mmCIF file of C-alpha atoms and ligand atoms in Angstrom:
data_model
loop_
_atom_site.group_PDB
_atom_site.id
_atom_site.type_symbol
_atom_site.label_atom_id
_atom_site.label_comp_id
_atom_site.label_asym_id
_atom_site.label_seq_id
_atom_site.Cartn_x
_atom_site.Cartn_y
_atom_site.Cartn_z
ATOM 1 C CA MET A 1474 44.917 28.994 -40.345
ATOM 2 C CA SER A 1475 41.937 30.891 -39.139
ATOM 3 C CA ASN A 1476 38.389 29.080 -38.228
ATOM 4 C CA ILE A 1477 35.942 32.192 -38.540
ATOM 5 C CA GLU A 1478 32.595 31.316 -39.296
ATOM 6 C CA VAL A 1479 30.264 34.015 -40.177
ATOM 7 C CA ARG A 1480 26.457 33.385 -40.085
ATOM 8 C CA PRO A 1481 24.117 35.982 -41.549
ATOM 9 C CA LEU A 1482 21.291 37.188 -39.085
ATOM 10 C CA GLY A 1483 19.397 39.387 -41.149
ATOM 11 C CA TYR A 1484 18.742 40.277 -44.722
ATOM 12 C CA ALA A 1485 19.468 43.911 -44.538
ATOM 13 C CA ALA A 1486 22.255 43.574 -41.915
ATOM 14 C CA GLY A 1487 23.784 41.737 -39.201
ATOM 15 C CA ALA A 1488 25.881 38.433 -38.773
ATOM 16 C CA GLU A 1489 27.246 36.395 -36.166
ATOM 17 C CA VAL A 1490 31.156 35.785 -36.093
ATOM 18 C CA LEU A 1491 32.128 32.580 -34.343
ATOM 19 C CA GLY A 1492 35.558 31.064 -33.599
ATOM 20 C CA LEU A 1493 37.433 34.108 -32.459
ATOM 21 C CA ASP A 1494 38.577 35.014 -28.862
ATOM 22 C CA LEU A 1495 38.622 38.855 -28.838
ATOM 23 C CA ARG A 1496 40.782 38.657 -25.507
ATOM 24 C CA LYS A 1497 43.600 37.762 -27.734
ATOM 25 C CA PRO A 1498 45.270 40.098 -30.509
ATOM 26 C CA LEU A 1499 43.801 39.471 -33.903
ATOM 27 C CA SER A 1500 46.129 38.076 -36.776
ATOM 28 C CA SER A 1501 46.252 40.428 -40.081
ATOM 29 C CA THR A 1502 44.443 37.562 -41.592
ATOM 30 C CA GLU A 1503 41.724 37.740 -39.132
ATOM 31 C CA VAL A 1504 41.459 41.424 -39.146
ATOM 32 C CA ASP A 1505 41.079 41.244 -42.968
ATOM 33 C CA GLN A 1506 38.444 38.628 -42.500
ATOM 34 C CA VAL A 1507 36.452 40.448 -40.105
ATOM 35 C CA ASN A 1508 36.670 43.740 -42.433
ATOM 36 C CA ALA A 1509 35.403 41.585 -45.299
ATOM 37 C CA ALA A 1510 32.403 40.500 -43.181
ATOM 38 C CA TRP A 1511 31.682 43.866 -41.931
ATOM 39 C CA HIS A 1512 31.637 45.298 -45.467
ATOM 40 C CA GLN A 1513 29.131 42.611 -46.250
ATOM 41 C CA HIS A 1514 26.789 42.787 -43.393
ATOM 42 C CA LEU A 1515 27.534 46.105 -41.794
ATOM 43 C CA VAL A 1516 26.824 44.867 -38.102
ATOM 44 C CA LEU A 1517 28.835 42.086 -36.622
ATOM 45 C CA VAL A 1518 27.969 40.006 -33.522
ATOM 46 C CA PHE A 1519 30.521 38.342 -31.538
ATOM 47 C CA PRO A 1520 28.749 36.342 -28.875
ATOM 48 C CA GLY A 1521 30.371 35.313 -25.520
ATOM 49 C CA GLN A 1522 33.245 37.660 -25.288
ATOM 50 C CA ASP A 1523 33.760 38.861 -21.639
ATOM 51 C CA LEU A 1524 36.158 41.754 -22.518
ATOM 52 C CA THR A 1525 38.119 44.084 -20.137
ATOM 53 C CA PRO A 1526 38.227 47.777 -20.936
ATOM 54 C CA PRO A 1527 41.608 47.349 -22.282
ATOM 55 C CA GLN A 1528 40.719 44.157 -24.628
ATOM 56 C CA LEU A 1529 38.034 46.319 -26.231
ATOM 57 C CA ILE A 1530 39.941 48.901 -26.890
ATOM 58 C CA GLU A 1531 42.717 46.780 -28.434
ATOM 59 C CA PHE A 1532 40.143 45.065 -30.576
ATOM 60 C CA THR A 1533 38.447 48.336 -31.725
ATOM 61 C CA GLY A 1534 42.085 49.243 -32.487
ATOM 62 C CA LYS A 1535 42.744 46.594 -34.748
ATOM 63 C CA LEU A 1536 39.783 47.958 -37.141
ATOM 64 C CA GLY A 1537 40.261 51.791 -36.894
ATOM 65 C CA ASP A 1538 42.093 54.479 -34.936
ATOM 66 C CA ILE A 1539 40.487 55.037 -31.668
ATOM 67 C CA GLU A 1540 37.886 57.819 -30.946
ATOM 68 C CA ARG A 1541 38.770 59.652 -27.388
ATOM 69 C CA ASN A 1542 35.531 61.082 -26.967
ATOM 70 C CA GLU A 1543 36.654 64.733 -26.470
ATOM 71 C CA ASN A 1544 33.559 65.982 -27.859
ATOM 72 C CA VAL A 1545 31.652 64.365 -25.285
ATOM 73 C CA PRO A 1546 33.918 64.125 -22.499
ATOM 74 C CA TYR A 1547 31.555 63.276 -19.456
ATOM 75 C CA TYR A 1548 30.616 59.659 -19.990
ATOM 76 C CA ARG A 1549 33.855 58.077 -20.047
ATOM 77 C CA HIS A 1550 35.296 55.199 -18.130
ATOM 78 C CA PRO A 1551 37.188 56.735 -15.130
ATOM 79 C CA GLU A 1552 40.373 54.885 -16.541
ATOM 80 C CA TYR A 1553 39.909 54.531 -20.068
ATOM 81 C CA PRO A 1554 38.790 57.645 -21.667
ATOM 82 C CA GLU A 1555 38.292 55.588 -25.057
ATOM 83 C CA VAL A 1556 35.360 53.789 -23.449
ATOM 84 C CA LEU A 1557 31.813 55.286 -23.091
ATOM 85 C CA LEU A 1558 29.769 53.780 -20.434
ATOM 86 C CA VAL A 1559 26.201 53.867 -21.685
ATOM 87 C CA THR A 1560 24.475 52.675 -18.366
ATOM 88 C CA ASN A 1561 21.343 53.155 -16.361
ATOM 89 C CA LYS A 1562 23.438 52.652 -13.317
ATOM 90 C CA GLN A 1563 24.082 55.466 -11.100
ATOM 91 C CA VAL A 1564 27.239 57.170 -11.309
ATOM 92 C CA ASN A 1565 28.866 58.741 -8.467
ATOM 93 C CA GLY A 1566 25.652 58.422 -6.682
ATOM 94 C CA LYS A 1567 23.817 60.157 -9.120
ATOM 95 C CA PRO A 1568 21.390 59.119 -12.146
ATOM 96 C CA SER A 1569 23.583 58.530 -15.065
ATOM 97 C CA GLN A 1570 23.536 60.655 -17.982
ATOM 98 C CA THR A 1571 23.785 58.122 -20.586
ATOM 99 C CA ARG A 1572 20.633 56.043 -19.394
ATOM 100 C CA ASN A 1573 18.718 57.282 -22.417
ATOM 101 C CA THR A 1574 21.555 57.289 -25.104
ATOM 102 C CA GLY A 1575 20.607 56.674 -28.380
ATOM 103 C CA ARG A 1576 16.858 56.934 -28.119
ATOM 104 C CA ASN A 1577 16.463 58.311 -31.688
ATOM 105 C CA TRP A 1578 17.849 57.099 -35.159
ATOM 106 C CA HIS A 1579 21.246 58.355 -35.543
ATOM 107 C CA ALA A 1580 24.817 57.684 -36.535
ATOM 108 C CA ASP A 1581 27.371 58.180 -33.756
ATOM 109 C CA LEU A 1582 29.040 61.484 -33.397
ATOM 110 C CA SER A 1583 27.162 62.968 -36.510
ATOM 111 C CA TYR A 1584 27.172 66.338 -34.789
ATOM 112 C CA THR A 1585 31.054 66.408 -34.903
ATOM 113 C CA ASP A 1586 33.429 67.056 -37.776
ATOM 114 C CA ARG A 1587 34.609 63.443 -37.405
ATOM 115 C CA PRO A 1588 31.562 61.352 -37.293
ATOM 116 C CA ALA A 1589 32.557 57.921 -36.171
ATOM 117 C CA LYS A 1590 33.738 55.437 -38.530
ATOM 118 C CA GLY A 1591 32.418 52.412 -36.566
ATOM 119 C CA SER A 1592 31.621 51.656 -32.953
ATOM 120 C CA VAL A 1593 31.777 48.436 -30.854
ATOM 121 C CA LEU A 1594 29.438 47.966 -28.121
ATOM 122 C CA MET A 1595 29.804 45.285 -25.371
ATOM 123 C CA CYS A 1596 26.948 44.130 -23.059
ATOM 124 C CA LYS A 1597 27.870 43.722 -19.467
ATOM 125 C CA GLU A 1598 24.408 43.761 -17.738
ATOM 126 C CA LYS A 1599 21.333 43.555 -19.289
ATOM 127 C CA PRO A 1600 17.566 43.370 -18.392
ATOM 128 C CA ASP A 1601 15.721 40.221 -18.298
ATOM 129 C CA VAL A 1602 14.072 41.116 -21.775
ATOM 130 C CA GLY A 1603 14.262 43.944 -23.870
ATOM 131 C CA GLY A 1604 16.966 46.901 -24.418
ATOM 132 C CA ASP A 1605 17.105 45.769 -27.870
ATOM 133 C CA THR A 1606 19.209 47.939 -30.400
ATOM 134 C CA MET A 1607 17.900 48.296 -34.070
ATOM 135 C CA PHE A 1608 20.503 48.872 -36.798
ATOM 136 C CA ALA A 1609 19.094 50.131 -40.590
ATOM 137 C CA ASN A 1610 20.958 50.044 -43.691
ATOM 138 C CA MET A 1611 21.762 52.966 -45.235
ATOM 139 C CA TYR A 1612 22.981 51.805 -48.728
ATOM 140 C CA MET A 1613 19.573 50.373 -49.203
ATOM 141 C CA ALA A 1614 17.871 53.462 -48.042
ATOM 142 C CA TYR A 1615 19.830 55.348 -50.810
ATOM 143 C CA GLU A 1616 19.162 52.628 -53.507
ATOM 144 C CA THR A 1617 15.693 51.956 -53.331
ATOM 145 C CA LEU A 1618 15.177 55.851 -53.727
ATOM 146 C CA SER A 1619 13.756 56.796 -57.229
ATOM 147 C CA PRO A 1620 16.379 58.075 -59.670
ATOM 148 C CA ILE A 1621 14.801 61.639 -59.592
ATOM 149 C CA MET A 1622 14.945 61.427 -55.608
ATOM 150 C CA GLN A 1623 18.433 60.134 -55.925
ATOM 151 C CA LYS A 1624 19.516 63.121 -57.926
ATOM 152 C CA PHE A 1625 17.782 65.458 -55.628
ATOM 153 C CA VAL A 1626 19.445 64.057 -52.372
ATOM 154 C CA ASP A 1627 22.749 63.893 -54.062
ATOM 155 C CA GLY A 1628 22.976 67.622 -54.098
ATOM 156 C CA LEU A 1629 21.729 68.318 -50.695
ATOM 157 C CA GLU A 1630 23.747 68.941 -47.521
ATOM 158 C CA ALA A 1631 22.095 68.401 -44.003
ATOM 159 C CA VAL A 1632 22.700 70.427 -40.795
ATOM 160 C CA HIS A 1633 23.588 67.858 -37.667
ATOM 161 C CA ASP A 1634 22.407 69.295 -34.408
ATOM 162 C CA ILE A 1635 23.561 67.725 -31.093
ATOM 163 C CA THR A 1636 20.590 69.249 -29.466
ATOM 164 C CA LEU A 1637 18.297 66.861 -31.382
ATOM 165 C CA ILE A 1638 19.565 63.983 -29.485
ATOM 166 C CA LYS A 1639 16.451 62.724 -27.727
ATOM 167 C CA GLY A 1640 16.212 64.135 -24.120
ATOM 168 C CA PHE A 1641 19.489 66.166 -24.400
ATOM 169 C CA ASN A 1642 17.919 69.316 -22.784
ATOM 170 C CA ARG A 1643 16.897 67.284 -19.854
ATOM 171 C CA ARG A 1644 20.544 66.402 -19.005
ATOM 172 C CA ASP A 1645 22.632 68.427 -16.467
ATOM 173 C CA PRO A 1646 22.551 71.774 -17.356
ATOM 174 C CA ALA A 1647 26.136 72.724 -17.136
ATOM 175 C CA GLN A 1648 27.195 69.687 -19.588
ATOM 176 C CA VAL A 1649 24.392 70.732 -21.863
ATOM 177 C CA ALA A 1650 25.867 74.179 -22.211
ATOM 178 C CA ASP A 1651 29.393 72.661 -22.842
ATOM 179 C CA LEU A 1652 28.449 69.913 -25.187
ATOM 180 C CA LYS A 1653 26.511 72.890 -27.224
ATOM 181 C CA ALA A 1654 29.575 74.929 -27.341
ATOM 182 C CA LYS A 1655 32.042 72.111 -28.124
ATOM 183 C CA ASN A 1656 29.524 70.974 -31.000
ATOM 184 C CA PRO A 1657 28.052 73.523 -32.909
ATOM 185 C CA PRO A 1658 25.581 72.814 -35.935
ATOM 186 C CA ILE A 1659 27.704 70.991 -38.407
ATOM 187 C CA VAL A 1660 27.081 70.082 -42.199
ATOM 188 C CA HIS A 1661 27.633 67.033 -44.013
ATOM 189 C CA PRO A 1662 26.688 65.838 -47.238
ATOM 190 C CA LEU A 1663 23.425 64.045 -47.093
ATOM 191 C CA VAL A 1664 24.795 61.139 -49.542
ATOM 192 C CA ARG A 1665 28.205 59.848 -48.771
ATOM 193 C CA VAL A 1666 30.482 57.398 -50.632
ATOM 194 C CA HIS A 1667 31.769 54.590 -48.498
ATOM 195 C CA PRO A 1668 35.557 54.641 -48.566
ATOM 196 C CA ASP A 1669 35.982 51.191 -48.612
ATOM 197 C CA THR A 1670 33.172 49.856 -50.549
ATOM 198 C CA GLY A 1671 32.604 52.472 -53.129
ATOM 199 C CA ARG A 1672 28.827 52.286 -52.344
ATOM 200 C CA LYS A 1673 26.628 55.520 -51.998
ATOM 201 C CA SER A 1674 24.458 55.784 -48.619
ATOM 202 C CA LEU A 1675 21.956 57.902 -47.175
ATOM 203 C CA PHE A 1676 23.394 60.046 -44.246
ATOM 204 C CA VAL A 1677 20.267 61.310 -42.760
ATOM 205 C CA SER A 1678 19.138 60.731 -39.133
ATOM 206 C CA GLU A 1679 16.454 62.248 -36.545
ATOM 207 C CA ARG A 1680 19.353 64.789 -35.456
ATOM 208 C CA VAL A 1681 19.266 66.508 -38.804
ATOM 209 C CA ARG A 1682 17.648 70.132 -38.528
ATOM 210 C CA ASN A 1683 17.387 71.341 -41.962
ATOM 211 C CA PHE A 1684 19.212 71.433 -45.237
ATOM 212 C CA VAL A 1685 21.522 73.922 -46.221
ATOM 213 C CA GLY A 1686 19.703 76.466 -48.424
ATOM 214 C CA MET A 1687 16.425 75.455 -47.120
ATOM 215 C CA THR A 1688 14.361 76.553 -44.112
ATOM 216 C CA GLU A 1689 13.219 74.390 -41.403
ATOM 217 C CA GLU A 1690 9.657 74.474 -42.731
ATOM 218 C CA GLU A 1691 10.723 73.522 -46.193
ATOM 219 C CA SER A 1692 13.093 70.753 -44.731
ATOM 220 C CA GLN A 1693 11.219 69.057 -42.370
ATOM 221 C CA PRO A 1694 8.652 67.234 -44.613
ATOM 222 C CA ILE A 1695 11.627 65.833 -46.525
ATOM 223 C CA LEU A 1696 13.479 64.929 -43.510
ATOM 224 C CA ASP A 1697 10.128 63.044 -42.147
ATOM 225 C CA PHE A 1698 9.989 61.178 -45.622
ATOM 226 C CA LEU A 1699 13.812 60.123 -45.701
ATOM 227 C CA ASN A 1700 13.905 59.188 -41.897
ATOM 228 C CA MET A 1701 10.762 57.057 -42.354
ATOM 229 C CA HIS A 1702 11.810 55.471 -45.436
ATOM 230 C CA ALA A 1703 15.427 54.972 -44.199
ATOM 231 C CA THR A 1704 14.051 53.115 -41.351
ATOM 232 C CA SER A 1705 11.709 50.820 -43.042
ATOM 233 C CA PRO A 1706 11.528 47.558 -41.433
ATOM 234 C CA GLU A 1707 12.829 45.844 -44.448
ATOM 235 C CA PHE A 1708 16.181 47.919 -43.917
ATOM 236 C CA VAL A 1709 16.373 46.785 -40.284
ATOM 237 C CA TYR A 1710 18.418 44.470 -38.054
ATOM 238 C CA ARG A 1711 17.222 44.035 -34.494
ATOM 239 C CA HIS A 1712 19.589 42.930 -32.057
ATOM 240 C CA ARG A 1713 18.522 41.136 -28.821
ATOM 241 C CA TRP A 1714 21.360 41.071 -26.449
ATOM 242 C CA ASN A 1715 23.071 38.556 -24.577
ATOM 243 C CA LEU A 1716 25.301 38.981 -21.771
ATOM 244 C CA ASN A 1717 29.131 39.420 -23.183
ATOM 245 C CA ASP A 1718 27.478 40.165 -26.797
ATOM 246 C CA VAL A 1719 30.210 42.494 -28.528
ATOM 247 C CA VAL A 1720 28.375 44.246 -31.494
ATOM 248 C CA MET A 1721 30.272 46.200 -34.125
ATOM 249 C CA TRP A 1722 28.587 48.424 -36.587
ATOM 250 C CA ASP A 1723 29.861 50.553 -39.557
ATOM 251 C CA ASN A 1724 28.414 54.262 -38.907
ATOM 252 C CA ARG A 1725 29.226 55.122 -42.476
ATOM 253 C CA CYS A 1726 26.438 53.165 -43.856
ATOM 254 C CA THR A 1727 23.945 52.393 -41.007
ATOM 255 C CA LEU A 1728 21.938 53.996 -38.370
ATOM 256 C CA HIS A 1729 20.989 52.819 -35.001
ATOM 257 C CA ILE A 1730 18.572 53.350 -32.259
ATOM 258 C CA ALA A 1731 18.729 51.983 -28.558
ATOM 259 C CA LEU A 1732 15.164 50.890 -27.340
ATOM 260 C CA LYS A 1733 13.672 51.841 -24.193
ATOM 261 C CA ASP A 1734 11.696 48.388 -24.427
ATOM 262 C CA PHE A 1735 12.439 47.151 -20.957
ATOM 263 C CA ASP A 1736 11.965 47.389 -16.992
ATOM 264 C CA GLN A 1737 13.767 50.588 -16.125
ATOM 265 C CA SER A 1738 14.416 49.217 -12.599
ATOM 266 C CA GLN A 1739 16.623 46.598 -14.253
ATOM 267 C CA PRO A 1740 20.222 47.298 -14.973
ATOM 268 C CA ARG A 1741 21.612 47.676 -18.672
ATOM 269 C CA HIS A 1742 25.283 48.448 -18.567
ATOM 270 C CA MET A 1743 27.207 48.790 -21.825
ATOM 271 C CA MET A 1744 30.809 49.761 -22.930
ATOM 272 C CA ARG A 1745 31.174 51.562 -26.364
ATOM 273 C CA CYS A 1746 34.434 52.277 -27.928
ATOM 274 C CA SER A 1747 34.600 54.086 -31.217
ATOM 275 C CA MET A 1748 36.832 54.496 -34.287
ATOM 276 C CA LEU A 1749 37.610 57.825 -34.924
ATOM 277 C CA GLY A 1750 35.907 58.968 -38.527
ATOM 278 C CA GLU A 1751 37.264 60.821 -41.504
ATOM 279 C CA LYS A 1752 37.374 64.524 -41.248
ATOM 280 C CA SER A 1753 34.416 65.887 -42.880
ATOM 281 C CA GLY A 1754 31.911 69.005 -42.794
ATOM 282 C CA TYR A 1755 31.701 72.603 -41.733
ATOM 283 C CA VAL A 1756 30.382 74.467 -39.023
ATOM 284 C CA LEU A 1757 27.517 77.071 -39.607
ATOM 285 C CA PRO A 1758 28.736 80.476 -38.630
ATOM 286 C CA ASP A 1759 25.712 81.617 -37.339
ATOM 287 C CA GLU A 1760 22.988 79.438 -35.958
ATOM 288 C CA HIS A 1761 20.443 82.523 -36.664
ATOM 289 C CA GLU A 1762 21.302 82.348 -40.166
ATOM 290 C CA GLU A 1763 21.042 78.361 -40.530
ATOM 291 C CA GLY A 1764 19.372 77.200 -44.084
ATOM 292 C CA SER A 1765 20.581 80.257 -45.537
ATOM 293 C CA ALA A 1766 23.069 79.767 -48.503
ATOM 294 C CA LYS A 1767 25.373 82.423 -47.433
ATOM 295 C CA SER A 1768 25.551 80.733 -43.882
ATOM 296 C CA ALA A 1769 27.212 77.775 -46.020
ATOM 297 C CA LEU A 1770 30.184 79.467 -47.214
ATOM 298 C CA VAL A 1771 32.292 79.488 -44.233
ATOM 299 C CA ALA A 1772 34.109 76.331 -44.218
ATOM 300 C CA VAL A 1773 36.415 75.172 -41.193
ATOM 301 C CA SER A 1774 38.104 72.117 -42.480
HETATM 302 C C1 SIN B 2503 24.541 54.109 -28.981
HETATM 303 O O1 SIN B 2503 23.632 54.597 -29.542
HETATM 304 O O2 SIN B 2503 25.849 53.932 -29.210
HETATM 305 C C2 SIN B 2503 24.043 53.153 -27.943
HETATM 306 C C3 SIN B 2503 23.356 51.975 -28.480
HETATM 307 C C4 SIN B 2503 22.726 50.940 -27.365
HETATM 308 O O3 SIN B 2503 22.841 51.351 -26.189
HETATM 309 O O4 SIN B 2503 22.321 50.118 -27.546
#
């Protein structure tokens, strides 16, 4: 018998899950309950969970296959490559390259051919105030478009580009070059059907450069509208972190952003473990031809 209690935290997304100790392996009933709550609330908060990296990996692995962060192999925990360190603390005596991770609206790893299924983020150290993360519901974003706009976006493919990560070009130049080589611009459908719920969601983000078959000039006003619409306050849950919160989000139907709303001299130290997504998308063969219909014809998967 399980004692899980699920308390909604927001209308668009977010629920607190009580009654679980994530240091212990979940039973199959508990996994089913967590999945059901996840599909309903999209973002789940598990307060008061002081997990070690192996425990974080074990919990994440109950909900999906583990992502090993090979596309971004620099910011991983030295002993546990499955764990990405999102931190503003110094790493090997140098400023952390992940101190500004997630500063524009995005879904994790959308610039790869396996956008993450979900991510689990744990708060190990936090500033006195701020350092919040916001999540937006992409089902609502799609469902609230007019039928004609839905029909229009249903047919579009979006070019996701790692260089549009905010502050990307200010990172270590050698890493930037390698990350660009590992992650060429990739095309994904703008509207995705969630494999578990069957609902359509908008797969837009601030890391989309243009739509296939359209120039950047043609795409930008549409992207501006869609990003603004998708992140409307009524679609958003804002999480104010407590120490040892574990927060898990569904990347297939949400966007998120990490806010720089805190005193940067104070530590914010998080551990993230992601779930491998389904293979999707294709690489544009030549960046100079981006936006051309021809460039969309070479699929790699
Ligand atoms: C991320 O974008 O995955 C990190 C979010 C955060 O640090 O709040």
